[in-house]
Amino acid sequence: MPIILKSASEIAAMRVAGRLASEVLDYITPFVRAGVTTGEIDRLCHEYMVEVQKTVPAPLNYAPPGYRPYPRSICTSVNHQVCHGIPGERVLKSGDIMNIDITVIKDGFHGDTSRMFMIGEPSVAARRLCQVTFECMWIGIDQVRPGATIGDIGHAIQRHAEAHGYSVVREFCGHGIGRRFHEEPQVLHYGQPGVGERLAPGMIFTIEPMINAGKREVREMADGWTIVTKDHSLSAQWEHTVLVTDSGHEVLTVSAGTPARPEPLPAVA
Ligand code: MF3
Ligand code: CO
Ligand code: CO
């Protein structure tokens, strides 16, 4: 399947879907605190999407080849969980870090975004991992312009992560997005400058680096979805959906509560 370039009207629809996905994260933020279960966070997000936004939670029953249908409406990945954590009975406690990943469908188009949440007072090491991963995402986004390559994005992210002694997860990557949840291209979060597909106006894809404090190896849990670090080190992730424009890029997953881009963006080593 080729990379699908989006028309002006499709881009307009993707802007709406992106804003709505981000607004779910805004909505849930005050509920994310010690004592709440990840299942309760899922229930609240589900209700907000379906009842208030009239969006469809894309994860619910999502079943790519080789996977059983995903059983919840959002992903909640806590501490050494890397991604695709299934909400349930787990009670959040002070010191936890958690990624909440939201994908909504509105009028047939997907918006996909995630943020890290810090519960109570995480360790200095945990906070630093969240911050550097946020910088990795933005350094990746900063590469996006016509003529740049997918490898330029991955290389910039990898350099920044490894300069801090962290590692980049290889098994999962960003992805084209539109009428389908996961489209081409694959957006690796590591790589070489100048390698891979060349970016062109109208492409829309996610950048969603998963960065481990320890080694990069991961494994899948028995639930068939939750990915954890093999060495049990902490992992963090941030995600935006990004459009390639004529002059550079536009982040589509923005809302009133979107955390500001780091200023200045740290220089890539
Ligand atoms: N939102 C994830 C991504 O960024 C995918 C989650 S698939 C699910 O690509 F089924 F686990 F929800
Ligand atoms: Co994604
Ligand atoms: Co996502």
PDB file of C-alpha atoms and ligand atoms in Angstrom:
ATOM      1  CA  MET A   1       0.000   0.000   0.000  1.00  0.00           C
ATOM      2  CA  PRO A   2       1.346   3.414  -0.947  1.00  0.00           C
ATOM      3  CA  ILE A   3       1.405   6.448   1.319  1.00  0.00           C
ATOM      4  CA  ILE A   4      -1.975   8.175   1.031  1.00  0.00           C
ATOM      5  CA  LEU A   5      -1.711  11.935   0.436  1.00  0.00           C
ATOM      6  CA  LYS A   6      -4.629  13.779   2.003  1.00  0.00           C
ATOM      7  CA  SER A   7      -6.749  16.355   0.172  1.00  0.00           C
ATOM      8  CA  ALA A   8      -7.712  19.714   1.669  1.00  0.00           C
ATOM      9  CA  SER A   9     -11.071  18.381   2.846  1.00  0.00           C
ATOM     10  CA  GLU A  10      -9.470  15.251   4.344  1.00  0.00           C
ATOM     11  CA  ILE A  11      -6.944  17.455   6.142  1.00  0.00           C
ATOM     12  CA  ALA A  12      -9.794  19.508   7.578  1.00  0.00           C
ATOM     13  CA  ALA A  13     -11.426  16.324   8.889  1.00  0.00           C
ATOM     14  CA  MET A  14      -8.108  15.140  10.359  1.00  0.00           C
ATOM     15  CA  ARG A  15      -7.732  18.486  12.174  1.00  0.00           C
ATOM     16  CA  VAL A  16     -11.083  17.877  13.858  1.00  0.00           C
ATOM     17  CA  ALA A  17     -10.250  14.275  14.786  1.00  0.00           C
ATOM     18  CA  GLY A  18      -6.849  15.353  16.108  1.00  0.00           C
ATOM     19  CA  ARG A  19      -8.299  18.101  18.289  1.00  0.00           C
ATOM     20  CA  LEU A  20     -10.926  15.733  19.685  1.00  0.00           C
ATOM     21  CA  ALA A  21      -8.312  13.093  20.606  1.00  0.00           C
ATOM     22  CA  SER A  22      -6.322  15.767  22.427  1.00  0.00           C
ATOM     23  CA  GLU A  23      -9.443  17.032  24.190  1.00  0.00           C
ATOM     24  CA  VAL A  24      -9.978  13.577  25.711  1.00  0.00           C
ATOM     25  CA  LEU A  25      -6.561  13.939  27.367  1.00  0.00           C
ATOM     26  CA  ASP A  26      -7.512  17.439  28.589  1.00  0.00           C
ATOM     27  CA  TYR A  27     -10.751  16.056  30.005  1.00  0.00           C
ATOM     28  CA  ILE A  28      -9.159  13.145  31.864  1.00  0.00           C
ATOM     29  CA  THR A  29      -6.210  15.066  33.360  1.00  0.00           C
ATOM     30  CA  PRO A  30      -7.862  16.072  36.678  1.00  0.00           C
ATOM     31  CA  PHE A  31      -8.969  12.467  37.276  1.00  0.00           C
ATOM     32  CA  VAL A  32      -5.454  11.037  36.962  1.00  0.00           C
ATOM     33  CA  ARG A  33      -4.334  10.805  40.584  1.00  0.00           C
ATOM     34  CA  ALA A  34      -3.331   8.328  43.275  1.00  0.00           C
ATOM     35  CA  GLY A  35      -6.129   5.953  44.293  1.00  0.00           C
ATOM     36  CA  VAL A  36      -7.933   5.818  40.939  1.00  0.00           C
ATOM     37  CA  THR A  37      -7.843   2.633  38.845  1.00  0.00           C
ATOM     38  CA  THR A  38      -6.807   2.560  35.204  1.00  0.00           C
ATOM     39  CA  GLY A  39     -10.180   0.917  34.512  1.00  0.00           C
ATOM     40  CA  GLU A  40     -11.981   3.958  35.921  1.00  0.00           C
ATOM     41  CA  ILE A  41      -9.898   6.240  33.666  1.00  0.00           C
ATOM     42  CA  ASP A  42     -10.885   4.085  30.699  1.00  0.00           C
ATOM     43  CA  ARG A  43     -14.573   4.217  31.677  1.00  0.00           C
ATOM     44  CA  LEU A  44     -14.514   8.015  31.987  1.00  0.00           C
ATOM     45  CA  CYS A  45     -12.727   8.468  28.647  1.00  0.00           C
ATOM     46  CA  HIS A  46     -15.080   6.038  26.940  1.00  0.00           C
ATOM     47  CA  GLU A  47     -18.129   7.915  28.222  1.00  0.00           C
ATOM     48  CA  TYR A  48     -16.679  11.272  27.193  1.00  0.00           C
ATOM     49  CA  MET A  49     -15.872  10.049  23.681  1.00  0.00           C
ATOM     50  CA  VAL A  50     -19.162   8.302  23.043  1.00  0.00           C
ATOM     51  CA  GLU A  51     -21.623  10.559  24.921  1.00  0.00           C
ATOM     52  CA  VAL A  52     -20.070  14.028  24.712  1.00  0.00           C
ATOM     53  CA  GLN A  53     -17.904  14.010  21.594  1.00  0.00           C
ATOM     54  CA  LYS A  54     -19.856  11.436  19.597  1.00  0.00           C
ATOM     55  CA  THR A  55     -16.540   9.923  18.573  1.00  0.00           C
ATOM     56  CA  VAL A  56     -15.672   6.240  18.265  1.00  0.00           C
ATOM     57  CA  PRO A  57     -12.824   4.945  20.477  1.00  0.00           C
ATOM     58  CA  ALA A  58     -10.622   3.313  17.828  1.00  0.00           C
ATOM     59  CA  PRO A  59      -8.847   0.841  20.168  1.00  0.00           C
ATOM     60  CA  LEU A  60     -12.056  -0.920  21.284  1.00  0.00           C
ATOM     61  CA  ASN A  61     -12.148  -4.302  19.502  1.00  0.00           C
ATOM     62  CA  TYR A  62      -9.247  -3.264  17.254  1.00  0.00           C
ATOM     63  CA  ALA A  63      -7.741  -6.527  15.991  1.00  0.00           C
ATOM     64  CA  PRO A  64      -4.767  -6.250  13.641  1.00  0.00           C
ATOM     65  CA  PRO A  65      -3.489  -9.543  12.150  1.00  0.00           C
ATOM     66  CA  GLY A  66      -2.041 -11.753  14.891  1.00  0.00           C
ATOM     67  CA  TYR A  67      -3.791  -9.910  17.743  1.00  0.00           C
ATOM     68  CA  ARG A  68      -6.942 -10.701  19.691  1.00  0.00           C
ATOM     69  CA  PRO A  69      -9.469  -7.819  19.746  1.00  0.00           C
ATOM     70  CA  TYR A  70      -8.301  -5.040  22.092  1.00  0.00           C
ATOM     71  CA  PRO A  71     -10.771  -5.063  25.011  1.00  0.00           C
ATOM     72  CA  ARG A  72     -10.819  -1.393  26.137  1.00  0.00           C
ATOM     73  CA  SER A  73     -11.214   2.123  24.694  1.00  0.00           C
ATOM     74  CA  ILE A  74      -7.821   3.599  25.642  1.00  0.00           C
ATOM     75  CA  CYS A  75      -4.310   2.396  26.493  1.00  0.00           C
ATOM     76  CA  THR A  76      -2.801   3.030  29.944  1.00  0.00           C
ATOM     77  CA  SER A  77       0.874   2.062  30.236  1.00  0.00           C
ATOM     78  CA  VAL A  78       2.317   2.390  33.748  1.00  0.00           C
ATOM     79  CA  ASN A  79       6.021   2.516  34.753  1.00  0.00           C
ATOM     80  CA  HIS A  80       7.847  -0.342  32.964  1.00  0.00           C
ATOM     81  CA  GLN A  81       4.900  -0.875  30.608  1.00  0.00           C
ATOM     82  CA  VAL A  82       6.000   0.463  27.219  1.00  0.00           C
ATOM     83  CA  CYS A  83       2.683   0.668  25.334  1.00  0.00           C
ATOM     84  CA  HIS A  84      -0.731  -0.945  24.828  1.00  0.00           C
ATOM     85  CA  GLY A  85      -1.347  -1.371  28.566  1.00  0.00           C
ATOM     86  CA  ILE A  86      -4.919  -2.592  29.102  1.00  0.00           C
ATOM     87  CA  PRO A  87      -6.879  -0.598  31.704  1.00  0.00           C
ATOM     88  CA  GLY A  88      -8.181  -2.665  34.616  1.00  0.00           C
ATOM     89  CA  GLU A  89      -8.067  -3.035  38.398  1.00  0.00           C
ATOM     90  CA  ARG A  90      -4.621  -1.490  38.869  1.00  0.00           C
ATOM     91  CA  VAL A  91      -4.721   1.359  41.414  1.00  0.00           C
ATOM     92  CA  LEU A  92      -2.432   4.295  40.632  1.00  0.00           C
ATOM     93  CA  LYS A  93      -0.082   5.306  43.419  1.00  0.00           C
ATOM     94  CA  SER A  94       2.163   8.276  44.099  1.00  0.00           C
ATOM     95  CA  GLY A  95       5.405   7.929  42.156  1.00  0.00           C
ATOM     96  CA  ASP A  96       3.864   6.168  39.146  1.00  0.00           C
ATOM     97  CA  ILE A  97       4.318   7.494  35.629  1.00  0.00           C
ATOM     98  CA  MET A  98       1.693   6.564  33.061  1.00  0.00           C
ATOM     99  CA  ASN A  99       1.108   7.061  29.363  1.00  0.00           C
ATOM    100  CA  ILE A 100      -2.499   7.521  28.266  1.00  0.00           C
ATOM    101  CA  ASP A 101      -2.947   6.915  24.538  1.00  0.00           C
ATOM    102  CA  ILE A 102      -6.171   8.094  22.899  1.00  0.00           C
ATOM    103  CA  THR A 103      -7.341   7.392  19.364  1.00  0.00           C
ATOM    104  CA  VAL A 104     -10.749   8.661  18.264  1.00  0.00           C
ATOM    105  CA  ILE A 105     -12.608   8.295  14.990  1.00  0.00           C
ATOM    106  CA  LYS A 106     -14.749  11.247  13.866  1.00  0.00           C
ATOM    107  CA  ASP A 107     -16.546  11.237  10.502  1.00  0.00           C
ATOM    108  CA  GLY A 108     -14.365   8.314   9.427  1.00  0.00           C
ATOM    109  CA  PHE A 109     -10.999   9.930  10.271  1.00  0.00           C
ATOM    110  CA  HIS A 110      -8.587   9.038  13.089  1.00  0.00           C
ATOM    111  CA  GLY A 111      -6.788  11.308  15.567  1.00  0.00           C
ATOM    112  CA  ASP A 112      -4.067   9.658  17.700  1.00  0.00           C
ATOM    113  CA  THR A 113      -2.180  11.245  20.601  1.00  0.00           C
ATOM    114  CA  SER A 114      -0.677  10.334  23.957  1.00  0.00           C
ATOM    115  CA  ARG A 115       0.866  12.085  26.943  1.00  0.00           C
ATOM    116  CA  MET A 116       2.741  11.085  30.081  1.00  0.00           C
ATOM    117  CA  PHE A 117       1.117  11.676  33.456  1.00  0.00           C
ATOM    118  CA  MET A 118       2.983  11.838  36.733  1.00  0.00           C
ATOM    119  CA  ILE A 119       1.070  10.619  39.777  1.00  0.00           C
ATOM    120  CA  GLY A 120       2.018  12.393  43.004  1.00  0.00           C
ATOM    121  CA  GLU A 121       5.780  12.796  43.113  1.00  0.00           C
ATOM    122  CA  PRO A 122       7.759  10.470  40.848  1.00  0.00           C
ATOM    123  CA  SER A 123      11.524  10.147  41.321  1.00  0.00           C
ATOM    124  CA  VAL A 124      13.909  12.597  39.670  1.00  0.00           C
ATOM    125  CA  ALA A 125      14.897   9.772  37.294  1.00  0.00           C
ATOM    126  CA  ALA A 126      11.277   9.155  36.275  1.00  0.00           C
ATOM    127  CA  ARG A 127      10.584  12.847  35.698  1.00  0.00           C
ATOM    128  CA  ARG A 128      13.718  13.224  33.622  1.00  0.00           C
ATOM    129  CA  LEU A 129      12.740  10.248  31.439  1.00  0.00           C
ATOM    130  CA  CYS A 130       9.316  11.826  30.789  1.00  0.00           C
ATOM    131  CA  GLN A 131      10.890  15.187  29.937  1.00  0.00           C
ATOM    132  CA  VAL A 132      13.597  13.791  27.630  1.00  0.00           C
ATOM    133  CA  THR A 133      11.009  11.612  25.841  1.00  0.00           C
ATOM    134  CA  PHE A 134       8.871  14.744  25.319  1.00  0.00           C
ATOM    135  CA  GLU A 135      11.930  16.448  23.833  1.00  0.00           C
ATOM    136  CA  CYS A 136      12.544  13.392  21.615  1.00  0.00           C
ATOM    137  CA  MET A 137       9.029  13.664  20.185  1.00  0.00           C
ATOM    138  CA  TRP A 138       9.433  17.375  19.485  1.00  0.00           C
ATOM    139  CA  ILE A 139      12.913  16.987  17.991  1.00  0.00           C
ATOM    140  CA  GLY A 140      11.365  14.389  15.671  1.00  0.00           C
ATOM    141  CA  ILE A 141       8.463  16.683  14.768  1.00  0.00           C
ATOM    142  CA  ASP A 142      10.965  19.461  14.070  1.00  0.00           C
ATOM    143  CA  GLN A 143      12.504  17.399  11.246  1.00  0.00           C
ATOM    144  CA  VAL A 144       9.216  17.213   9.352  1.00  0.00           C
ATOM    145  CA  ARG A 145       9.205  19.190   6.104  1.00  0.00           C
ATOM    146  CA  PRO A 146       8.931  18.367   2.379  1.00  0.00           C
ATOM    147  CA  GLY A 147      12.117  16.703   1.147  1.00  0.00           C
ATOM    148  CA  ALA A 148      13.205  15.409   4.553  1.00  0.00           C
ATOM    149  CA  THR A 149      13.145  11.632   5.048  1.00  0.00           C
ATOM    150  CA  ILE A 150      11.690   9.250   7.614  1.00  0.00           C
ATOM    151  CA  GLY A 151      15.289   8.425   8.579  1.00  0.00           C
ATOM    152  CA  ASP A 152      15.921  12.082   9.460  1.00  0.00           C
ATOM    153  CA  ILE A 153      13.132  11.863  12.053  1.00  0.00           C
ATOM    154  CA  GLY A 154      14.327   8.593  13.561  1.00  0.00           C
ATOM    155  CA  HIS A 155      17.950   9.658  13.641  1.00  0.00           C
ATOM    156  CA  ALA A 156      17.216  12.898  15.503  1.00  0.00           C
ATOM    157  CA  ILE A 157      15.111  11.061  18.091  1.00  0.00           C
ATOM    158  CA  GLN A 158      17.681   8.313  18.584  1.00  0.00           C
ATOM    159  CA  ARG A 159      20.563  10.790  18.999  1.00  0.00           C
ATOM    160  CA  HIS A 160      18.740  12.717  21.689  1.00  0.00           C
ATOM    161  CA  ALA A 161      17.608   9.615  23.607  1.00  0.00           C
ATOM    162  CA  GLU A 162      20.999   7.917  23.517  1.00  0.00           C
ATOM    163  CA  ALA A 163      22.803  11.146  24.478  1.00  0.00           C
ATOM    164  CA  HIS A 164      20.924  10.823  27.778  1.00  0.00           C
ATOM    165  CA  GLY A 165      21.832   7.154  28.205  1.00  0.00           C
ATOM    166  CA  TYR A 166      18.370   5.951  27.202  1.00  0.00           C
ATOM    167  CA  SER A 167      17.357   3.435  24.538  1.00  0.00           C
ATOM    168  CA  VAL A 168      14.776   3.522  21.736  1.00  0.00           C
ATOM    169  CA  VAL A 169      12.195   0.738  21.396  1.00  0.00           C
ATOM    170  CA  ARG A 170      12.458  -0.816  17.897  1.00  0.00           C
ATOM    171  CA  GLU A 171       9.417  -3.077  17.703  1.00  0.00           C
ATOM    172  CA  PHE A 172       6.800  -0.304  17.589  1.00  0.00           C
ATOM    173  CA  CYS A 173       6.807   2.857  15.551  1.00  0.00           C
ATOM    174  CA  GLY A 174       4.822   5.843  14.358  1.00  0.00           C
ATOM    175  CA  HIS A 175       2.494   5.320  11.419  1.00  0.00           C
ATOM    176  CA  GLY A 176       0.535   6.965   8.663  1.00  0.00           C
ATOM    177  CA  ILE A 177      -3.032   7.653   9.754  1.00  0.00           C
ATOM    178  CA  GLY A 178      -6.262   8.759   8.116  1.00  0.00           C
ATOM    179  CA  ARG A 179      -9.335   6.699   7.297  1.00  0.00           C
ATOM    180  CA  ARG A 180      -7.343   3.805   8.725  1.00  0.00           C
ATOM    181  CA  PHE A 181      -5.747   3.655  12.205  1.00  0.00           C
ATOM    182  CA  HIS A 182      -2.411   2.398  10.896  1.00  0.00           C
ATOM    183  CA  GLU A 183      -1.341   3.275   7.339  1.00  0.00           C
ATOM    184  CA  GLU A 184       1.990   3.624   5.612  1.00  0.00           C
ATOM    185  CA  PRO A 185       4.600   4.890   6.220  1.00  0.00           C
ATOM    186  CA  GLN A 186       6.166   3.280   9.272  1.00  0.00           C
ATOM    187  CA  VAL A 187       7.875   6.041  11.216  1.00  0.00           C
ATOM    188  CA  LEU A 188      10.818   4.400  13.002  1.00  0.00           C
ATOM    189  CA  HIS A 189      12.163   6.287  16.002  1.00  0.00           C
ATOM    190  CA  TYR A 190      15.753   5.385  15.135  1.00  0.00           C
ATOM    191  CA  GLY A 191      17.700   5.437  11.876  1.00  0.00           C
ATOM    192  CA  GLN A 192      20.032   7.239   9.534  1.00  0.00           C
ATOM    193  CA  PRO A 193      19.716  10.713   7.995  1.00  0.00           C
ATOM    194  CA  GLY A 194      18.603  10.721   4.358  1.00  0.00           C
ATOM    195  CA  VAL A 195      17.305   7.127   4.477  1.00  0.00           C
ATOM    196  CA  GLY A 196      13.705   6.036   3.927  1.00  0.00           C
ATOM    197  CA  GLU A 197      10.663   7.626   2.327  1.00  0.00           C
ATOM    198  CA  ARG A 198      10.886  11.293   1.361  1.00  0.00           C
ATOM    199  CA  LEU A 199       8.225  13.477   2.991  1.00  0.00           C
ATOM    200  CA  ALA A 200       5.741  15.337   0.798  1.00  0.00           C
ATOM    201  CA  PRO A 201       2.913  17.795   1.505  1.00  0.00           C
ATOM    202  CA  GLY A 202      -0.345  16.046   2.400  1.00  0.00           C
ATOM    203  CA  MET A 203       1.252  13.138   4.271  1.00  0.00           C
ATOM    204  CA  ILE A 204      -0.113  12.614   7.780  1.00  0.00           C
ATOM    205  CA  PHE A 205       1.596  10.346  10.303  1.00  0.00           C
ATOM    206  CA  THR A 206       2.251   9.978  14.007  1.00  0.00           C
ATOM    207  CA  ILE A 207       5.522  10.442  15.853  1.00  0.00           C
ATOM    208  CA  GLU A 208       5.378   8.470  19.098  1.00  0.00           C
ATOM    209  CA  PRO A 209       8.794   7.523  20.500  1.00  0.00           C
ATOM    210  CA  MET A 210       8.940   4.883  23.236  1.00  0.00           C
ATOM    211  CA  ILE A 211      12.096   5.516  25.256  1.00  0.00           C
ATOM    212  CA  ASN A 212      13.445   3.157  27.934  1.00  0.00           C
ATOM    213  CA  ALA A 213      15.607   4.202  30.872  1.00  0.00           C
ATOM    214  CA  GLY A 214      17.440   0.867  30.525  1.00  0.00           C
ATOM    215  CA  LYS A 215      17.879  -1.569  27.656  1.00  0.00           C
ATOM    216  CA  ARG A 216      15.722  -1.408  24.537  1.00  0.00           C
ATOM    217  CA  GLU A 217      14.420  -4.999  24.596  1.00  0.00           C
ATOM    218  CA  VAL A 218      10.718  -5.515  25.262  1.00  0.00           C
ATOM    219  CA  ARG A 219       8.365  -8.448  25.683  1.00  0.00           C
ATOM    220  CA  GLU A 220       4.636  -9.011  25.344  1.00  0.00           C
ATOM    221  CA  MET A 221       2.598 -10.017  28.393  1.00  0.00           C
ATOM    222  CA  ALA A 222       0.231 -13.002  28.480  1.00  0.00           C
ATOM    223  CA  ASP A 223      -2.752 -10.691  27.833  1.00  0.00           C
ATOM    224  CA  GLY A 224      -1.531 -10.513  24.230  1.00  0.00           C
ATOM    225  CA  TRP A 225      -1.254  -6.709  24.222  1.00  0.00           C
ATOM    226  CA  THR A 226       0.696  -5.122  27.075  1.00  0.00           C
ATOM    227  CA  ILE A 227       4.331  -4.502  26.153  1.00  0.00           C
ATOM    228  CA  VAL A 228       6.892  -4.206  28.982  1.00  0.00           C
ATOM    229  CA  THR A 229      10.630  -3.622  29.188  1.00  0.00           C
ATOM    230  CA  LYS A 230      12.534  -6.912  29.559  1.00  0.00           C
ATOM    231  CA  ASP A 231      14.809  -5.417  32.220  1.00  0.00           C
ATOM    232  CA  HIS A 232      11.862  -3.815  34.057  1.00  0.00           C
ATOM    233  CA  SER A 233      13.324  -0.348  33.544  1.00  0.00           C
ATOM    234  CA  LEU A 234      10.938   2.598  33.255  1.00  0.00           C
ATOM    235  CA  SER A 235       9.588   3.534  29.824  1.00  0.00           C
ATOM    236  CA  ALA A 236       7.949   6.724  28.555  1.00  0.00           C
ATOM    237  CA  GLN A 237       6.108   7.760  25.387  1.00  0.00           C
ATOM    238  CA  TRP A 238       4.525  10.865  23.874  1.00  0.00           C
ATOM    239  CA  GLU A 239       2.576  10.991  20.607  1.00  0.00           C
ATOM    240  CA  HIS A 240       1.299  13.602  18.172  1.00  0.00           C
ATOM    241  CA  THR A 241      -0.329  13.296  14.743  1.00  0.00           C
ATOM    242  CA  VAL A 242       1.526  15.531  12.254  1.00  0.00           C
ATOM    243  CA  LEU A 243       0.730  16.867   8.753  1.00  0.00           C
ATOM    244  CA  VAL A 244       3.472  17.653   6.217  1.00  0.00           C
ATOM    245  CA  THR A 245       2.702  21.131   4.830  1.00  0.00           C
ATOM    246  CA  ASP A 246       4.245  23.035   1.892  1.00  0.00           C
ATOM    247  CA  SER A 247       6.572  24.880   4.257  1.00  0.00           C
ATOM    248  CA  GLY A 248       7.099  22.381   7.093  1.00  0.00           C
ATOM    249  CA  HIS A 249       4.544  20.748   9.346  1.00  0.00           C
ATOM    250  CA  GLU A 250       1.382  21.230  11.350  1.00  0.00           C
ATOM    251  CA  VAL A 251       0.630  19.289  14.531  1.00  0.00           C
ATOM    252  CA  LEU A 252      -3.004  18.144  14.317  1.00  0.00           C
ATOM    253  CA  THR A 253      -3.490  16.800  17.847  1.00  0.00           C
ATOM    254  CA  VAL A 254      -3.747  20.150  19.591  1.00  0.00           C
ATOM    255  CA  SER A 255      -6.275  21.468  22.091  1.00  0.00           C
ATOM    256  CA  ALA A 256      -6.411  23.979  24.942  1.00  0.00           C
ATOM    257  CA  GLY A 257      -4.476  21.647  27.265  1.00  0.00           C
ATOM    258  CA  THR A 258      -1.713  20.522  24.893  1.00  0.00           C
ATOM    259  CA  PRO A 259       1.635  20.828  26.712  1.00  0.00           C
ATOM    260  CA  ALA A 260       3.773  23.527  25.075  1.00  0.00           C
ATOM    261  CA  ARG A 261       6.677  22.550  22.842  1.00  0.00           C
ATOM    262  CA  PRO A 262       9.970  22.926  24.752  1.00  0.00           C
ATOM    263  CA  GLU A 263      11.520  26.352  24.052  1.00  0.00           C
ATOM    264  CA  PRO A 264      14.239  26.356  23.058  1.00  0.00           C
ATOM    265  CA  LEU A 265      14.246  22.851  21.661  1.00  0.00           C
ATOM    266  CA  PRO A 266      17.458  21.176  22.914  1.00  0.00           C
ATOM    267  CA  ALA A 267      20.059  20.916  20.157  1.00  0.00           C
ATOM    268  CA  VAL A 268      20.500  17.387  18.792  1.00  0.00           C
ATOM    269  CA  ALA A 269      23.916  16.064  19.812  1.00  0.00           C
TER     270      ALA A 269
HETATM  271  N1  MF3 B   1      -2.739   4.250  19.829  1.00  0.00           N
HETATM  272  C1  MF3 B   1      -1.727   3.273  19.562  1.00  0.00           C
HETATM  273  C2  MF3 B   1      -0.806   3.899  18.544  1.00  0.00           C
HETATM  274  O1  MF3 B   1      -0.349   4.953  18.809  1.00  0.00           O
HETATM  275  C3  MF3 B   1      -2.271   1.981  19.088  1.00  0.00           C
HETATM  276  C4  MF3 B   1      -3.061   1.283  20.103  1.00  0.00           C
HETATM  277  S1  MF3 B   1      -3.715  -0.149  19.411  1.00  0.00           S
HETATM  278  C5  MF3 B   1      -4.664  -0.733  20.667  1.00  0.00           C
HETATM  279  O2  MF3 B   1      -0.574   3.442  17.460  1.00  0.00           O
HETATM  280  F1  MF3 B   1      -5.413  -1.631  20.162  1.00  0.00           F
HETATM  281  F2  MF3 B   1      -3.869  -1.165  21.627  1.00  0.00           F
HETATM  282  F3  MF3 B   1      -5.377   0.267  21.159  1.00  0.00           F
HETATM  283 CO    CO B   2      -0.172   5.935  17.000  1.00  0.00          CO
HETATM  284 CO    CO B   3      -1.604   6.216  19.972  1.00  0.00          CO
END
